[in-house]
XYZ file of C-alpha atoms in Angstrom:
436
model
C 95.978 -5.500 308.579
C 98.469 -4.052 310.903
C 101.714 -2.677 309.033
C 104.660 -2.522 311.582
C 107.902 -0.472 310.475
C 111.073 -1.404 311.887
C 111.956 2.303 311.840
C 109.165 3.172 314.300
C 109.765 4.085 317.627
C 107.125 1.901 318.770
C 108.446 -1.270 316.709
C 110.124 -2.943 320.093
C 106.846 -3.289 322.127
C 104.653 -4.010 319.150
C 106.679 -6.761 318.155
C 106.569 -8.079 321.781
C 102.659 -8.245 321.651
C 103.516 -10.353 318.058
C 106.073 -12.875 320.016
C 103.371 -13.244 322.761
C 100.750 -14.914 320.441
C 101.353 -18.541 321.763
C 100.619 -17.613 324.683
C 97.263 -19.629 325.026
C 95.741 -18.744 328.858
C 95.311 -22.139 329.300
C 94.964 -20.866 333.076
C 91.415 -19.913 332.338
C 90.821 -23.274 331.087
C 92.957 -25.757 332.970
C 90.549 -26.242 335.972
C 87.677 -27.081 333.379
C 89.635 -29.647 331.716
C 91.615 -31.080 335.040
C 87.521 -31.650 335.967
C 86.712 -33.439 332.473
C 89.832 -35.745 333.059
C 88.711 -36.511 336.598
C 85.258 -37.342 335.251
C 86.944 -39.962 332.829
C 89.165 -41.356 335.634
C 86.637 -42.095 338.079
C 83.631 -43.021 335.798
C 84.905 -44.184 332.231
C 82.741 -44.339 329.350
C 79.482 -42.983 331.599
C 81.633 -39.769 331.840
C 82.733 -39.645 327.901
C 78.975 -40.299 327.144
C 77.702 -37.145 329.038
C 80.557 -34.950 327.720
C 79.504 -36.266 324.199
C 75.895 -34.633 325.054
C 77.298 -31.339 326.464
C 79.459 -30.736 323.647
C 78.548 -32.412 320.438
C 74.529 -32.141 320.898
C 74.029 -35.806 320.632
C 72.910 -38.954 322.923
C 75.247 -41.966 322.961
C 73.520 -44.568 324.733
C 75.738 -47.662 324.363
C 79.662 -48.018 323.822
C 78.912 -48.895 320.469
C 77.279 -45.837 319.830
C 80.916 -43.782 320.014
C 82.315 -46.370 317.652
C 82.709 -46.111 313.953
C 83.154 -49.644 312.260
C 85.266 -50.645 309.403
C 82.017 -51.164 307.770
C 80.996 -47.565 307.566
C 85.162 -46.796 306.507
C 85.085 -48.923 303.990
C 81.292 -47.717 302.300
C 82.719 -44.058 302.650
C 85.852 -45.184 300.644
C 83.836 -46.798 297.962
C 81.557 -44.231 297.570
C 84.520 -41.704 296.758
C 84.842 -40.126 293.316
C 87.839 -41.620 291.557
C 89.251 -38.161 291.421
C 89.267 -37.972 295.006
C 90.044 -41.494 295.195
C 93.025 -40.903 293.374
C 94.196 -37.736 295.107
C 93.881 -39.302 298.357
C 96.247 -42.084 297.842
C 98.788 -39.922 295.915
C 98.955 -38.013 299.370
C 99.337 -41.294 300.992
C 102.248 -42.538 298.716
C 104.147 -39.491 299.258
C 103.486 -38.880 302.994
C 104.663 -42.912 303.744
C 107.717 -42.204 301.082
C 108.788 -39.525 302.758
C 108.509 -41.007 306.677
C 109.851 -44.109 305.413
C 113.095 -42.398 304.833
C 112.894 -41.218 309.015
C 113.258 -44.694 310.113
C 114.644 -45.442 313.434
C 117.343 -48.637 313.237
C 118.621 -50.486 316.467
C 122.366 -50.617 316.648
C 125.220 -52.301 318.579
C 128.682 -51.850 318.907
C 131.126 -54.327 319.396
C 134.507 -52.766 321.385
C 137.909 -54.640 320.958
C 137.741 -55.420 324.750
C 134.581 -57.366 324.720
C 132.059 -54.648 325.348
C 128.690 -54.851 323.646
C 127.211 -51.561 323.156
C 123.793 -50.421 321.519
C 120.533 -48.729 321.390
C 117.136 -51.104 320.627
C 114.060 -49.202 318.661
C 110.916 -50.596 319.712
C 107.739 -48.793 318.277
C 105.105 -48.055 320.796
C 102.523 -50.924 321.249
C 99.476 -48.368 321.382
C 99.281 -44.915 319.831
C 96.342 -42.339 320.221
C 95.703 -39.802 317.204
C 93.587 -36.954 317.548
C 92.122 -35.777 314.477
C 90.055 -32.015 314.757
C 86.525 -31.845 313.839
C 84.800 -28.932 314.940
C 84.661 -26.174 312.473
C 86.269 -28.385 309.545
C 87.225 -31.956 309.044
C 90.506 -32.853 308.484
C 91.310 -35.956 306.729
C 94.761 -34.793 305.775
C 95.589 -34.450 309.605
C 94.622 -38.457 310.113
C 97.335 -39.450 306.998
C 100.180 -36.955 308.576
C 99.593 -38.942 312.219
C 98.822 -42.376 311.189
C 101.485 -42.829 308.526
C 104.511 -42.143 310.727
C 102.713 -44.508 313.603
C 102.543 -46.941 310.679
C 106.018 -46.532 309.608
C 107.113 -46.981 312.881
C 105.490 -50.058 313.426
C 103.001 -49.460 315.952
C 100.510 -52.614 316.140
C 97.308 -50.731 317.777
C 96.220 -47.252 316.509
C 93.171 -45.596 317.796
C 91.740 -42.836 316.661
C 89.250 -40.291 318.424
C 87.504 -37.169 316.549
C 84.501 -35.154 317.633
C 81.155 -35.550 315.195
C 78.870 -32.678 316.275
C 75.489 -34.015 316.027
C 76.545 -37.881 315.355
C 77.721 -37.082 311.457
C 80.813 -38.189 310.857
C 83.088 -37.047 307.510
C 82.942 -39.103 304.979
C 86.600 -38.399 303.499
C 87.673 -38.756 307.238
C 86.029 -42.560 307.189
C 87.617 -42.868 303.681
C 91.104 -41.946 305.009
C 90.561 -44.372 308.026
C 89.985 -47.116 305.167
C 92.743 -46.165 303.348
C 95.121 -46.310 306.917
C 93.456 -49.770 307.762
C 92.362 -48.209 311.403
C 89.813 -50.378 312.442
C 89.547 -48.427 316.033
C 87.691 -45.387 315.970
C 85.432 -43.172 318.325
C 83.355 -40.621 318.210
C 84.800 -38.530 320.689
C 86.465 -34.942 320.801
C 87.758 -32.178 322.590
C 89.759 -32.729 325.980
C 87.785 -35.593 326.577
C 89.259 -37.677 323.722
C 92.617 -36.902 324.989
C 91.598 -38.060 328.582
C 90.091 -41.320 327.075
C 93.307 -41.961 325.189
C 95.327 -41.258 328.009
C 93.472 -43.207 330.897
C 91.119 -45.602 328.849
C 88.330 -47.131 330.449
C 86.818 -50.572 331.238
C 86.017 -50.793 327.009
C 88.937 -48.913 325.980
C 92.764 -49.326 326.668
C 94.997 -46.488 327.334
C 97.654 -45.517 324.680
C 101.217 -44.963 325.183
C 101.235 -41.834 322.790
C 99.020 -39.101 321.806
C 99.492 -36.877 318.765
C 97.274 -34.713 316.906
C 96.350 -30.724 316.838
C 93.471 -29.164 318.337
C 92.164 -26.021 320.327
C 93.216 -24.433 323.676
C 91.010 -27.391 325.277
C 92.923 -30.080 323.558
C 96.363 -28.593 324.014
C 95.653 -28.101 327.912
C 94.505 -31.853 328.153
C 97.577 -33.007 326.252
C 99.796 -30.765 328.341
C 97.843 -32.282 331.774
C 98.231 -35.941 331.100
C 102.025 -35.799 329.731
C 103.818 -38.200 331.846
C 100.959 -40.630 332.356
C 101.174 -40.810 328.610
C 103.716 -39.097 325.885
C 102.566 -36.725 323.522
C 104.320 -35.063 320.750
C 103.967 -31.240 321.657
C 101.673 -28.720 322.648
C 100.469 -26.825 319.452
C 98.245 -23.826 319.408
C 96.333 -22.142 316.415
C 98.251 -22.126 312.826
C 100.690 -19.883 311.543
C 102.481 -18.523 308.958
C 105.250 -15.866 307.945
C 106.641 -14.927 304.316
C 110.069 -13.483 303.699
C 109.511 -12.074 300.083
C 111.295 -9.089 298.547
C 110.439 -7.063 295.401
C 110.535 -9.905 292.846
C 108.027 -11.966 294.622
C 104.108 -12.315 293.558
C 101.656 -10.103 295.474
C 98.925 -12.357 294.729
C 100.370 -15.600 295.656
C 101.364 -14.369 298.861
C 98.079 -12.942 299.631
C 96.151 -16.289 298.965
C 98.933 -17.837 300.849
C 98.002 -15.256 303.907
C 94.856 -16.148 303.566
C 94.952 -20.001 303.587
C 96.404 -19.814 307.448
C 93.577 -16.913 308.355
C 90.854 -19.325 307.101
C 91.884 -22.184 309.813
C 90.178 -20.132 312.727
C 90.221 -16.629 314.235
C 93.259 -17.440 316.084
C 95.798 -18.175 313.284
C 98.264 -16.208 312.481
C 99.412 -14.616 308.884
C 102.496 -12.689 308.991
C 104.495 -10.945 306.116
C 108.016 -9.544 306.175
C 109.532 -7.724 303.468
C 111.985 -4.675 302.722
C 109.995 -3.784 299.832
C 106.877 -1.223 300.676
C 105.398 -1.595 297.575
C 105.004 -4.960 297.854
C 103.548 -4.787 300.988
C 100.538 -2.432 299.861
C 99.886 -4.643 296.938
C 99.338 -7.601 299.265
C 96.750 -5.339 301.443
C 95.107 -4.662 298.092
C 94.798 -8.301 297.285
C 93.753 -9.654 300.633
C 91.045 -6.890 300.987
C 89.657 -7.850 297.233
C 89.766 -11.694 297.741
C 88.434 -11.787 301.515
C 84.907 -10.989 301.112
C 84.880 -13.825 298.506
C 85.870 -16.238 300.595
C 83.545 -19.057 301.900
C 84.811 -18.805 305.302
C 85.357 -14.793 305.274
C 83.843 -14.195 308.810
C 86.766 -16.699 310.010
C 89.324 -14.974 307.843
C 88.424 -11.685 308.465
C 88.549 -12.020 312.562
C 91.995 -13.382 312.092
C 93.591 -10.866 309.649
C 92.138 -8.084 311.340
C 93.265 -9.314 315.068
C 96.347 -11.921 314.252
C 97.726 -10.655 311.009
C 100.753 -8.742 310.827
C 102.698 -6.934 307.561
C 106.500 -5.815 308.898
C 108.354 -3.862 306.634
C 112.288 -4.186 307.137
C 115.295 -2.213 305.763
C 116.718 -5.523 304.069
C 117.011 -9.222 303.400
C 119.452 -9.370 306.401
C 116.827 -7.901 308.983
C 113.987 -9.973 307.574
C 115.917 -13.117 308.347
C 116.577 -12.037 311.923
C 112.954 -11.216 312.681
C 111.936 -14.376 311.244
C 114.190 -16.426 313.517
C 112.982 -14.760 316.238
C 109.320 -15.121 315.506
C 110.509 -19.011 314.821
C 107.152 -19.544 312.763
C 105.087 -23.017 312.374
C 105.209 -22.394 308.522
C 107.756 -20.432 306.704
C 107.896 -19.478 302.689
C 110.762 -17.593 301.399
C 109.880 -15.851 298.278
C 112.488 -14.197 297.029
C 114.748 -14.159 294.275
C 117.427 -17.134 295.614
C 115.474 -18.564 298.215
C 118.040 -21.229 298.637
C 120.828 -18.796 299.538
C 118.580 -17.271 302.349
C 118.020 -21.031 303.783
C 121.342 -21.466 305.787
C 120.577 -18.695 307.546
C 117.091 -19.627 308.991
C 117.467 -21.259 312.438
C 113.971 -21.422 313.501
C 111.028 -22.842 311.574
C 108.677 -25.894 311.635
C 108.575 -26.044 307.724
C 110.162 -24.033 305.341
C 108.850 -23.588 301.802
C 111.367 -22.475 299.063
C 110.506 -20.668 295.945
C 107.203 -19.530 294.619
C 105.748 -22.660 293.424
C 106.205 -24.222 297.104
C 103.068 -22.818 298.230
C 102.024 -23.900 302.047
C 99.291 -25.604 301.190
C 101.312 -27.997 299.397
C 102.884 -28.674 302.863
C 99.763 -29.517 304.510
C 98.518 -31.865 302.136
C 100.969 -34.236 299.919
C 104.045 -32.720 299.490
C 105.313 -35.600 301.873
C 106.751 -33.875 305.208
C 104.409 -33.919 308.222
C 102.172 -30.858 308.433
C 101.904 -31.348 312.246
C 104.200 -28.755 313.451
C 105.333 -26.679 316.377
C 103.760 -23.457 316.788
C 103.810 -20.233 318.458
C 107.878 -20.008 318.550
C 108.247 -23.363 319.929
C 110.120 -24.260 316.802
C 113.169 -23.046 318.538
C 113.145 -26.506 320.468
C 110.398 -28.503 319.132
C 110.187 -30.439 315.383
C 108.041 -31.440 313.113
C 105.464 -35.146 313.894
C 107.995 -37.993 312.625
C 108.482 -41.593 313.019
C 110.856 -40.798 315.958
C 107.417 -39.745 317.852
C 106.030 -43.504 317.745
C 109.246 -45.303 318.806
C 111.097 -45.369 322.071
C 114.610 -46.382 322.719
C 116.385 -49.051 325.100
C 119.955 -48.899 325.803
C 122.017 -52.049 325.371
C 125.120 -52.617 327.462
C 126.886 -55.735 328.018
C 130.646 -55.652 329.704
C 133.372 -58.170 329.560
C 135.214 -59.106 332.334
C 138.487 -57.296 330.331
C 136.334 -54.490 329.979
C 135.614 -54.080 333.767
C 139.150 -54.685 334.594
C 140.258 -51.812 332.300
C 136.992 -48.926 333.996
C 135.821 -50.787 337.320
C 138.185 -48.466 339.516
C 137.644 -45.420 337.831
C 133.501 -46.320 338.026
C 134.005 -47.063 341.803
C 135.702 -43.687 342.502
C 133.216 -41.939 340.986
C 130.354 -43.613 342.989
C 132.664 -43.029 346.197
C 132.617 -39.514 345.347
C 128.858 -39.653 345.377
C 128.546 -41.022 348.999
C 127.059 -44.340 347.112
C 128.604 -47.091 348.708
C 126.776 -49.897 347.271
C 127.393 -48.343 343.559
C 131.088 -48.883 344.742
C 130.845 -51.914 345.864
C 128.721 -53.392 343.198
C 131.545 -52.881 341.093
C 134.688 -53.396 343.154
C 133.078 -57.232 344.208
C 133.029 -58.436 340.583
C 136.653 -56.448 339.702
C 137.781 -58.493 342.604
C 136.442 -61.406 341.536
C 138.273 -60.619 338.185
C 141.544 -59.794 339.632
C 141.399 -63.431 341.514
C 140.713 -65.538 338.503
C 143.460 -64.089 336.756
C 145.955 -64.057 339.564
């Protein structure tokens, strides 16, 4: 595991490499992805079926073959153990309660002169959720994407998730039943994004697509943006941990490995001003890693994408963290809430040693679909607002027009837009004549 020391002459160049972690080279895959999207636009379901055979190793002969029925989801839900069913409901309830607080409200403001101005919040009519299912299945991602859509009031929710060898994940099916989602397709990767963005004879297009995925999914979302809205273009998962001498090195080791086991491209970053802590964390990782079921994946991530940064003090740790703008940030210091005001860029912030990042992945409540690769500088976590659009409301009275009409016309004339100016002046003249 690489250790960077801010005192080193090579730190700046080494740190620049770390900052490039989110630069997925979409140039290499964009041609392939655009080809897949074009096939869906031109050939619809036939293209989807060919993509399933090509990428998921099974043959779909009919439209019904790619559908997951409500009956399948109900059976999977009924087959859950009581403990797992309880855990799923606990996660659902906590996530729902958090997102309920994000509800966007319409508002209207009536001014004294008769003006009525406002904003009308309107749920998207149809939302598409992409749930990964390649190296692992993620029922938690379904809850995190579906619940804000449900809270927003979206009427139609469609889910796409890959099913290699035509073997759906039972827990995902159970979660679909819990969320009462009945339109589900066994389609993955860029093909799923294309299906939700453009539709086909059998499937209506959506208005917004959310959910994480690999580079092909990210590239597809970027290419369809504009034809449909998206949440963000997210890359591999990542965690940064600010720690001081008070932090527990075993906790840190497990939290870093919790990201490394996602996939080979995940990034695990420790930032500390304590050299002993860094060495202790390295030792724990070396001991734990070989025992993990996904050791091969975690090993590749730790060797190629993990970094420990030795700083001079906590202030420098904070500055470096803000430059990284991590997806997940844990603050494991003596007084984590004293550090919080200085954090400017992070997708989700976990404070204190009992706030492990996996708690946020499953049931803390806030969304785990987060900006990655430094995009936390300008993107926010997935939320209810991603499933709502707003329309402005404008109603001017004659008195209001009399007050501001000439100024409006003058601004239009300055831009050489005469019809704009006359549209106002004609009305203004009529108002003056009525008053006269």
